Short mmCIF file of C-alpha atoms in Angstrom, two decimals:
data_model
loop_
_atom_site.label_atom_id
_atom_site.label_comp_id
_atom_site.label_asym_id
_atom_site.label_seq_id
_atom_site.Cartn_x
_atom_site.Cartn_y
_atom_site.Cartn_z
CA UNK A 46 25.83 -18.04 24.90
CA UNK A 47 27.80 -16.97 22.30
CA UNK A 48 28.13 -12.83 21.18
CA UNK A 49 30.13 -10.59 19.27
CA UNK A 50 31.07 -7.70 21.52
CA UNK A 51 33.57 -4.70 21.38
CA UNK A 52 35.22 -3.51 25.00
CA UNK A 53 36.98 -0.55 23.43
CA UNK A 54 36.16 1.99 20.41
CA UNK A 55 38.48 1.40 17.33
CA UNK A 56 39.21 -0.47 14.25
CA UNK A 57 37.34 -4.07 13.39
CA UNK A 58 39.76 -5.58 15.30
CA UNK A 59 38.54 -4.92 18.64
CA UNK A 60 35.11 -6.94 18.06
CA UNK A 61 35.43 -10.03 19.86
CA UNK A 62 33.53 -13.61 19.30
CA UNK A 63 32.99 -14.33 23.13
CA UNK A 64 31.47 -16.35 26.07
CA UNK A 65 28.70 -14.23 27.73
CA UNK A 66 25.66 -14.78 30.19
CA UNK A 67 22.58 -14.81 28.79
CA UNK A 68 20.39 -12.56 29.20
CA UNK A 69 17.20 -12.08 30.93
CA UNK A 70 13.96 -10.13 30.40
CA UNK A 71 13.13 -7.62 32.41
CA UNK A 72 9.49 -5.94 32.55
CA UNK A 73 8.11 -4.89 29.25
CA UNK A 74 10.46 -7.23 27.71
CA UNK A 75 11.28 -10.58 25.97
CA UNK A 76 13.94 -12.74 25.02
CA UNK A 77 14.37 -13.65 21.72
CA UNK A 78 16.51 -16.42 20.28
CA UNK A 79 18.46 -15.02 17.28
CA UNK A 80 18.42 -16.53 13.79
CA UNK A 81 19.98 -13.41 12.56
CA UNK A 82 20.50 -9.93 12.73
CA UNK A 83 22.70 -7.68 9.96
CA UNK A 84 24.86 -5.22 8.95
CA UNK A 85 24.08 -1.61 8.82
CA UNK A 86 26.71 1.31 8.21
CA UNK A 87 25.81 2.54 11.53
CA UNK A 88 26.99 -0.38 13.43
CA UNK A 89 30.45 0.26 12.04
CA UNK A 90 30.32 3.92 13.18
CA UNK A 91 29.55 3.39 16.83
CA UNK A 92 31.92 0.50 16.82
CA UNK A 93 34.34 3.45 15.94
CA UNK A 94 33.18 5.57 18.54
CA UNK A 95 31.83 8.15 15.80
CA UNK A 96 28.19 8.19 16.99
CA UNK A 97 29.14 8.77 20.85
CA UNK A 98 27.03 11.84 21.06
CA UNK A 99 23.56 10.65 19.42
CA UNK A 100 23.78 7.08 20.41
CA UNK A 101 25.72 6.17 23.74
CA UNK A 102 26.01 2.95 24.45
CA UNK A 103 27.33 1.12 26.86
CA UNK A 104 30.82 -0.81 26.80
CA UNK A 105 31.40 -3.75 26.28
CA UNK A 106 28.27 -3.42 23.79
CA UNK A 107 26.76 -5.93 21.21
CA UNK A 108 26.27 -4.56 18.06
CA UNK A 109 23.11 -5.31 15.80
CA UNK A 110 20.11 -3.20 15.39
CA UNK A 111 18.00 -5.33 13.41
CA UNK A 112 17.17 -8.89 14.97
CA UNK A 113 14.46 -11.84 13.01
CA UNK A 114 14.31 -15.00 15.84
CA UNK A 115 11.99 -16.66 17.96
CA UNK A 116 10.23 -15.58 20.95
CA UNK A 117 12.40 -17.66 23.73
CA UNK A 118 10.67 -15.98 27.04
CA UNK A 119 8.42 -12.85 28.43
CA UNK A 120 9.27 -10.64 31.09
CA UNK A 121 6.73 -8.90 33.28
CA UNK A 122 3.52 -7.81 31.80
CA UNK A 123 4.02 -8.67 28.22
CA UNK A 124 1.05 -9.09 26.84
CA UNK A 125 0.26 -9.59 22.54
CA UNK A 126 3.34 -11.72 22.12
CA UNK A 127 4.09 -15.69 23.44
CA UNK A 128 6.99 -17.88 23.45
CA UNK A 129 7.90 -19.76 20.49
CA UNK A 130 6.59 -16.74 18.08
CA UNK A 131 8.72 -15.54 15.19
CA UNK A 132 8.99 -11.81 15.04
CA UNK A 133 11.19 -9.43 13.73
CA UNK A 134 12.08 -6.24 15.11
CA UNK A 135 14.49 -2.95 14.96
CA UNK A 136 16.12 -2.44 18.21
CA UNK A 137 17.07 0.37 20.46
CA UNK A 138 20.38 1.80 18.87
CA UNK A 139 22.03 2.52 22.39
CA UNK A 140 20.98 -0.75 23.71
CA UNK A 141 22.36 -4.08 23.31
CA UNK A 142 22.15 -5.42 19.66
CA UNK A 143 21.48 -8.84 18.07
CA UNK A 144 24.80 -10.10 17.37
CA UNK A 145 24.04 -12.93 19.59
CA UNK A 146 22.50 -15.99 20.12
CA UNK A 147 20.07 -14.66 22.44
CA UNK A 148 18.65 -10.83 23.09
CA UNK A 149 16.28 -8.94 24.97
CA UNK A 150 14.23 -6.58 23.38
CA UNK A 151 11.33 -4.11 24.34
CA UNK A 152 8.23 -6.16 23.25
CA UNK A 153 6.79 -3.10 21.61
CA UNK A 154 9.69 -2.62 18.87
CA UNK A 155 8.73 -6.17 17.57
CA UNK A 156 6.48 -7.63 15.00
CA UNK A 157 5.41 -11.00 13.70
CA UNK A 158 8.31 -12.25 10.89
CA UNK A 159 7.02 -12.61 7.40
CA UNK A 160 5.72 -16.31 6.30
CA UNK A 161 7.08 -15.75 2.76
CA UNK A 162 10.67 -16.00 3.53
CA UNK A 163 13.02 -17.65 5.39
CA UNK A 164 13.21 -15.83 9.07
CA UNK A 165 17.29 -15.41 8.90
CA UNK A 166 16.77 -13.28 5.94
CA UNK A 167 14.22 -11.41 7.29
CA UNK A 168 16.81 -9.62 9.18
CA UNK A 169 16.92 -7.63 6.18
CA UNK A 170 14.09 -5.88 6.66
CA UNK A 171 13.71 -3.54 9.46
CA UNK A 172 16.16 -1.00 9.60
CA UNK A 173 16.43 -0.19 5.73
CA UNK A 174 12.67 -0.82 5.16
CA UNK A 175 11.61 1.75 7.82
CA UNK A 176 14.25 4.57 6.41
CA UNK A 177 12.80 3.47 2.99
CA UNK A 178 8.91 4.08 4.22
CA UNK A 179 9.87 7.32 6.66
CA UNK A 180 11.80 8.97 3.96
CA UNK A 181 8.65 8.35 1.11
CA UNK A 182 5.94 8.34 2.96
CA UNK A 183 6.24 10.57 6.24
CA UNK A 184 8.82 13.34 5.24
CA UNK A 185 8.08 13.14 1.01
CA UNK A 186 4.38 12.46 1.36
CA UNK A 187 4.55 10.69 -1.81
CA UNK A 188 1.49 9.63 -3.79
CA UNK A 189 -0.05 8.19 -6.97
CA UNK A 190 1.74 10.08 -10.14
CA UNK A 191 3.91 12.16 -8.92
CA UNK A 192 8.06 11.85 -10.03
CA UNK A 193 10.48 11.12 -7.49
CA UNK A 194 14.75 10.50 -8.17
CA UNK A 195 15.99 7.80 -5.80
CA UNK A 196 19.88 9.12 -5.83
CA UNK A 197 21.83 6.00 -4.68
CA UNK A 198 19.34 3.59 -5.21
CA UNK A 199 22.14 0.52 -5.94
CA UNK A 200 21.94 0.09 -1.79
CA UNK A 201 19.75 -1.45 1.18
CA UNK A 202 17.52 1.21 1.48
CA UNK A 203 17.35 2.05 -2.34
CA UNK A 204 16.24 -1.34 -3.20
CA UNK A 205 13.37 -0.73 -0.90
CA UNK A 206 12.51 2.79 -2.14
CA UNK A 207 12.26 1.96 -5.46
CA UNK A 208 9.92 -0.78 -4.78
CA UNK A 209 7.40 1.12 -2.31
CA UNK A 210 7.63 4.16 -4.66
CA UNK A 211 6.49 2.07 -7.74
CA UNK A 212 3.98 0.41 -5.57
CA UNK A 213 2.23 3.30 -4.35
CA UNK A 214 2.42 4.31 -8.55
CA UNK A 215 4.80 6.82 -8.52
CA UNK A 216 7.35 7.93 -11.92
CA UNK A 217 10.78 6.46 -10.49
CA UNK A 218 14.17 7.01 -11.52
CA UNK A 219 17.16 5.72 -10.08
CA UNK A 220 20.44 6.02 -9.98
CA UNK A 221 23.00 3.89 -9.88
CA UNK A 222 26.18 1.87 -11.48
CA UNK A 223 26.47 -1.03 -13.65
CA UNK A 224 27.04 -3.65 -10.64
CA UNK A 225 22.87 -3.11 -9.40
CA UNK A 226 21.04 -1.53 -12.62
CA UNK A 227 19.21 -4.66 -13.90
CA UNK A 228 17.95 -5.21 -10.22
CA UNK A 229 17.35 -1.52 -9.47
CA UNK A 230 14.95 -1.91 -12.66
CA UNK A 231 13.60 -5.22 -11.49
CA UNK A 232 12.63 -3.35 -8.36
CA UNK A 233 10.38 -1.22 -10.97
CA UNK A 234 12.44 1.85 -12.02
CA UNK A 235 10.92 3.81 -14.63
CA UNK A 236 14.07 5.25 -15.70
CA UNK A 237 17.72 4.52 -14.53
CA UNK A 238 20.66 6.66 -14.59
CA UNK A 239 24.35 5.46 -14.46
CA UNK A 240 26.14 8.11 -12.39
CA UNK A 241 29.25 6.54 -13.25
CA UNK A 242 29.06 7.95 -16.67
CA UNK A 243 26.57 10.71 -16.63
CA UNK A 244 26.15 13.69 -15.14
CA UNK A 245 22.46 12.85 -13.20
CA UNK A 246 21.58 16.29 -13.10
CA UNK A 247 21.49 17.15 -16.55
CA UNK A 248 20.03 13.48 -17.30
CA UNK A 249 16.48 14.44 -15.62
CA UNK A 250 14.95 15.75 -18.58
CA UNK A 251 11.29 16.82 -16.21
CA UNK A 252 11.50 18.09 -12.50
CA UNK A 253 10.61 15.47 -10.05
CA UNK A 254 8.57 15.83 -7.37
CA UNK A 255 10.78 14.77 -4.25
CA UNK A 256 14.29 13.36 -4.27
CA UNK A 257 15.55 10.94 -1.52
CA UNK A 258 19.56 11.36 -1.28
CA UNK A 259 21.21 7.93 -0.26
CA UNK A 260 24.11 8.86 -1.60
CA UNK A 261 27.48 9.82 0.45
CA UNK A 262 27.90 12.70 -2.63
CA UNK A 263 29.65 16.10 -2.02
CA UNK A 264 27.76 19.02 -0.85
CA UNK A 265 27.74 20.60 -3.82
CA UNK A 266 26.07 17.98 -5.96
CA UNK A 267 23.31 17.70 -3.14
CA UNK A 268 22.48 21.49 -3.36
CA UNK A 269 22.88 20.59 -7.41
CA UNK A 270 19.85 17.84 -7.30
CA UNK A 271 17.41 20.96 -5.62
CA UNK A 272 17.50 22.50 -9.01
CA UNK A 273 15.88 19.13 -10.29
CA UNK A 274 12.90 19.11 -7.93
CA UNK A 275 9.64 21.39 -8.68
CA UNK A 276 8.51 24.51 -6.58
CA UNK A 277 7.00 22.93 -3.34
CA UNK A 278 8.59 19.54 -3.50
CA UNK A 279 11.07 18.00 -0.95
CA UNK A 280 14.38 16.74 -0.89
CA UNK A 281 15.32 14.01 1.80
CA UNK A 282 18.62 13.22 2.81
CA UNK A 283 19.75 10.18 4.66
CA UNK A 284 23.47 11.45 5.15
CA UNK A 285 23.12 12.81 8.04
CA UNK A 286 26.53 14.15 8.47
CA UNK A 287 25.65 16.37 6.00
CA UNK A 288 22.79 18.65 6.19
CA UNK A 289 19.78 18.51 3.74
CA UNK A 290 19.87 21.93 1.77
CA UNK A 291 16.60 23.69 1.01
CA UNK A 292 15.61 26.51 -1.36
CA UNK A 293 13.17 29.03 0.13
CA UNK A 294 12.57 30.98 -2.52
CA UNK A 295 11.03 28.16 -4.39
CA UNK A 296 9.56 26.52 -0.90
CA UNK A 297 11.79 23.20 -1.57
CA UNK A 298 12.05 21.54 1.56
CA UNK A 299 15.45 19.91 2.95
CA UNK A 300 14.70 16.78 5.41
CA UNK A 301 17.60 14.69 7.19
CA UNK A 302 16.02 11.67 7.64
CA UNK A 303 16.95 9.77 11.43
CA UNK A 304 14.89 6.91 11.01
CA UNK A 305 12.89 5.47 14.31
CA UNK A 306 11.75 2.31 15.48
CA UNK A 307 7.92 1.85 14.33
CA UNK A 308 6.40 -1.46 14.87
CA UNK A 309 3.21 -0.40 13.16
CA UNK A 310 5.34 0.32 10.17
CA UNK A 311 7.13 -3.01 10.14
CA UNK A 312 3.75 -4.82 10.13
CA UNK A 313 2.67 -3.26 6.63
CA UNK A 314 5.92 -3.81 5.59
CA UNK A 315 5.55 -7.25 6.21
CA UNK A 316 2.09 -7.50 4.78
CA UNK A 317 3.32 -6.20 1.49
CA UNK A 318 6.28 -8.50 1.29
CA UNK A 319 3.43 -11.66 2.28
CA UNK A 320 1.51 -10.00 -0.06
CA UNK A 321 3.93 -10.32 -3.07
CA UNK A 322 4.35 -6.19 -3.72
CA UNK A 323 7.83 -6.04 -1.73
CA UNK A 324 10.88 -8.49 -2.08
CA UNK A 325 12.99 -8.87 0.84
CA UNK A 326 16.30 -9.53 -0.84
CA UNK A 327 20.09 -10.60 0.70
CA UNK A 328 23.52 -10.24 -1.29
CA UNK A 329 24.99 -12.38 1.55
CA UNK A 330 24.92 -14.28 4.42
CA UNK A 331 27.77 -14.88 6.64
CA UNK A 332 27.72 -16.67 10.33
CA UNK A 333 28.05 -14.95 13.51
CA UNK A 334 32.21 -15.81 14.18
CA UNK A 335 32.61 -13.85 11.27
CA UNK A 336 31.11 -10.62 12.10
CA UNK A 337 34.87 -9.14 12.83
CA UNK A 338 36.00 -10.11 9.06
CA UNK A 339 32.98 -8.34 7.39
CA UNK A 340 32.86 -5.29 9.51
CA UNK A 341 36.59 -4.89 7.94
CA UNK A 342 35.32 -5.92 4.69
CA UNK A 343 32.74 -2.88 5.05
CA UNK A 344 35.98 -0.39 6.07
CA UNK A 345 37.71 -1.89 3.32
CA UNK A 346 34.80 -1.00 0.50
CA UNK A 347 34.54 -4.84 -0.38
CA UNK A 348 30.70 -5.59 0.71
CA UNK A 349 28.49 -6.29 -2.06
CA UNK A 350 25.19 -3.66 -2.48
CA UNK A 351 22.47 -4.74 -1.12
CA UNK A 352 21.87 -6.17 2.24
CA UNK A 353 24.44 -8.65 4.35
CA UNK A 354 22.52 -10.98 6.83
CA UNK A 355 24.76 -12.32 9.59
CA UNK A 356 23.38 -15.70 11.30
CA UNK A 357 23.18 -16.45 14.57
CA UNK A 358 25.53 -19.72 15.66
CA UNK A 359 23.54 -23.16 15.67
CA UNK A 360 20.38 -21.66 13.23
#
């Protein structure tokens, strides 16, 4: 089969579009035949050799955490899932990813694919829906009424926050730049903020509830945003490299978010995009040869915002 592999740490250069065996399923797992997995910041970081310590892989390695394909075979004592199923799943970070036409994945990290949308694009889902859900849901505990600031929310993962937080009825605003505004309020912000322009600090005129950080923004304007939340809120911070601040004297919470692998999760997600209330949605969709050229897009700051699917050869 055909895989995208790196044998080295480095640059975008060292990915390689390569001959490999395919693989087989060991106990607990199955083998799934790729439509398409995607790009994530993350996969560009261990490719680097960046994320060494947390998440150790093994060289050569295949990157892609997120994988949407069919069901192609079981291993030992699988049980819930048969061949020819559609599923979608988000994989073990320090195992082998999806950039493949075939993986093999632990049968518990998958789920049944949506039937709303096509199953290449559903690649889009896991990884950025789940950091979406944690950060609202487990670590904000956000509910009916309550404000919440999505800072960054022109990305993946914003796109998705917005939406669940105006789903479960909560005040939204958003930031972010002229390139996503008109979908960031499609998505169903209340109120969005241009932080190319403004200063978003001084252009939250209540204090919010919780604030989820996406954005890569200095230290300084994260501590700034804890002045914007009320006493007892929570602010939750994606960016991991740089730690969530917290104000004690006020009992604000700081949370860095590491998202996890929750199949449970996935399902709802999956129900709500069936259901209508959450839009699975792709800036772009490349083929699997050309994994190489987009991870150097991403170094080079040319990706579009929003989510890039990359397709498996032959689907």
């Amino acid at each position: 089969m055909k895989a995208v592999r790196f044998h080295e740490y480095g640059a975008p250069d060292v990915l390689r579009h390569e001959d490999v065996e395919q693989p087989v399923p060991g106990a607990g797992q199955v083998r799934v035949r790729v439509a398409a997995t995607s790009f994530n910041p993350v996969d560009a970081n261990i490719r680097a050799g960046f994320m060494q310590g947390p998440i150790p892989v093994t060289l050569p390695h295949t990157p892609g955490i997120d994988v949407a394909g069919t069901v192609d075979a079981l291993g030992e004592g699988v049980t819930g899932v048969r061949v020819g199923d559609q599923v979608i799943g988000f994989l073990p970070m320090a195992g082998p990813g999806a950039a493949a036409e075939y993986v093999v994945a632990p049968a518990e990290v998958l789920t049944p694919a949506p039937k709303s949308t096509g199953l290449s694009d559903a690649a889009a889902l896991p990884l950025v829906g789940l950091t979406a859900w944690q950060a609202l849901f487990e670590h904000a505990e956000l509910t009916a009424g309550q404000r919440v600031l999505v800072n960054g929310a022109g990305g993946a993962v914003g796109g998705y926050a917005v939406q669940l937080a105006h789903h479960a009825g909560a005040h939204v605003i958003a930031t972010a730049g002229p390139r996503s505004d008109l979908r960031v309020t499609a998505a169903g912000a209340d109120e969005v903020i241009d932080h190319t322009t403004g200063d978003v600090v001084t252009a939250v005129s209540e204090p919010v509830d919780a604030v989820l950080n996406l954005a890569p923004v200095e230290p300084a304007r994260l501590t700034a945003l804890l002045g914007l939340i009320r006493p007892g809120g929570v602010l939750v911070n994606t960016t991991v490299w740089m730690p969530a601040p917290s104000d004690e004297e006020r009992a604000v919470r700081g949370i860095d978010l590491f998202v996890r692998s929750d199949a449970e999760q996935l399902a709802h997600l999956v129900e709500l995009v069936d259901g209508g209330d959450l839009r699975v949605e792709v800036a772009r969709r490349v083929p699997l040869a050309e994994l190489p050229a987009l991870h150097a897009d991403a170094a080079a700051g040319a990706l579009p915002s929003g989510k890039v699917v990359v397709i498996a050869s032959g689907n």
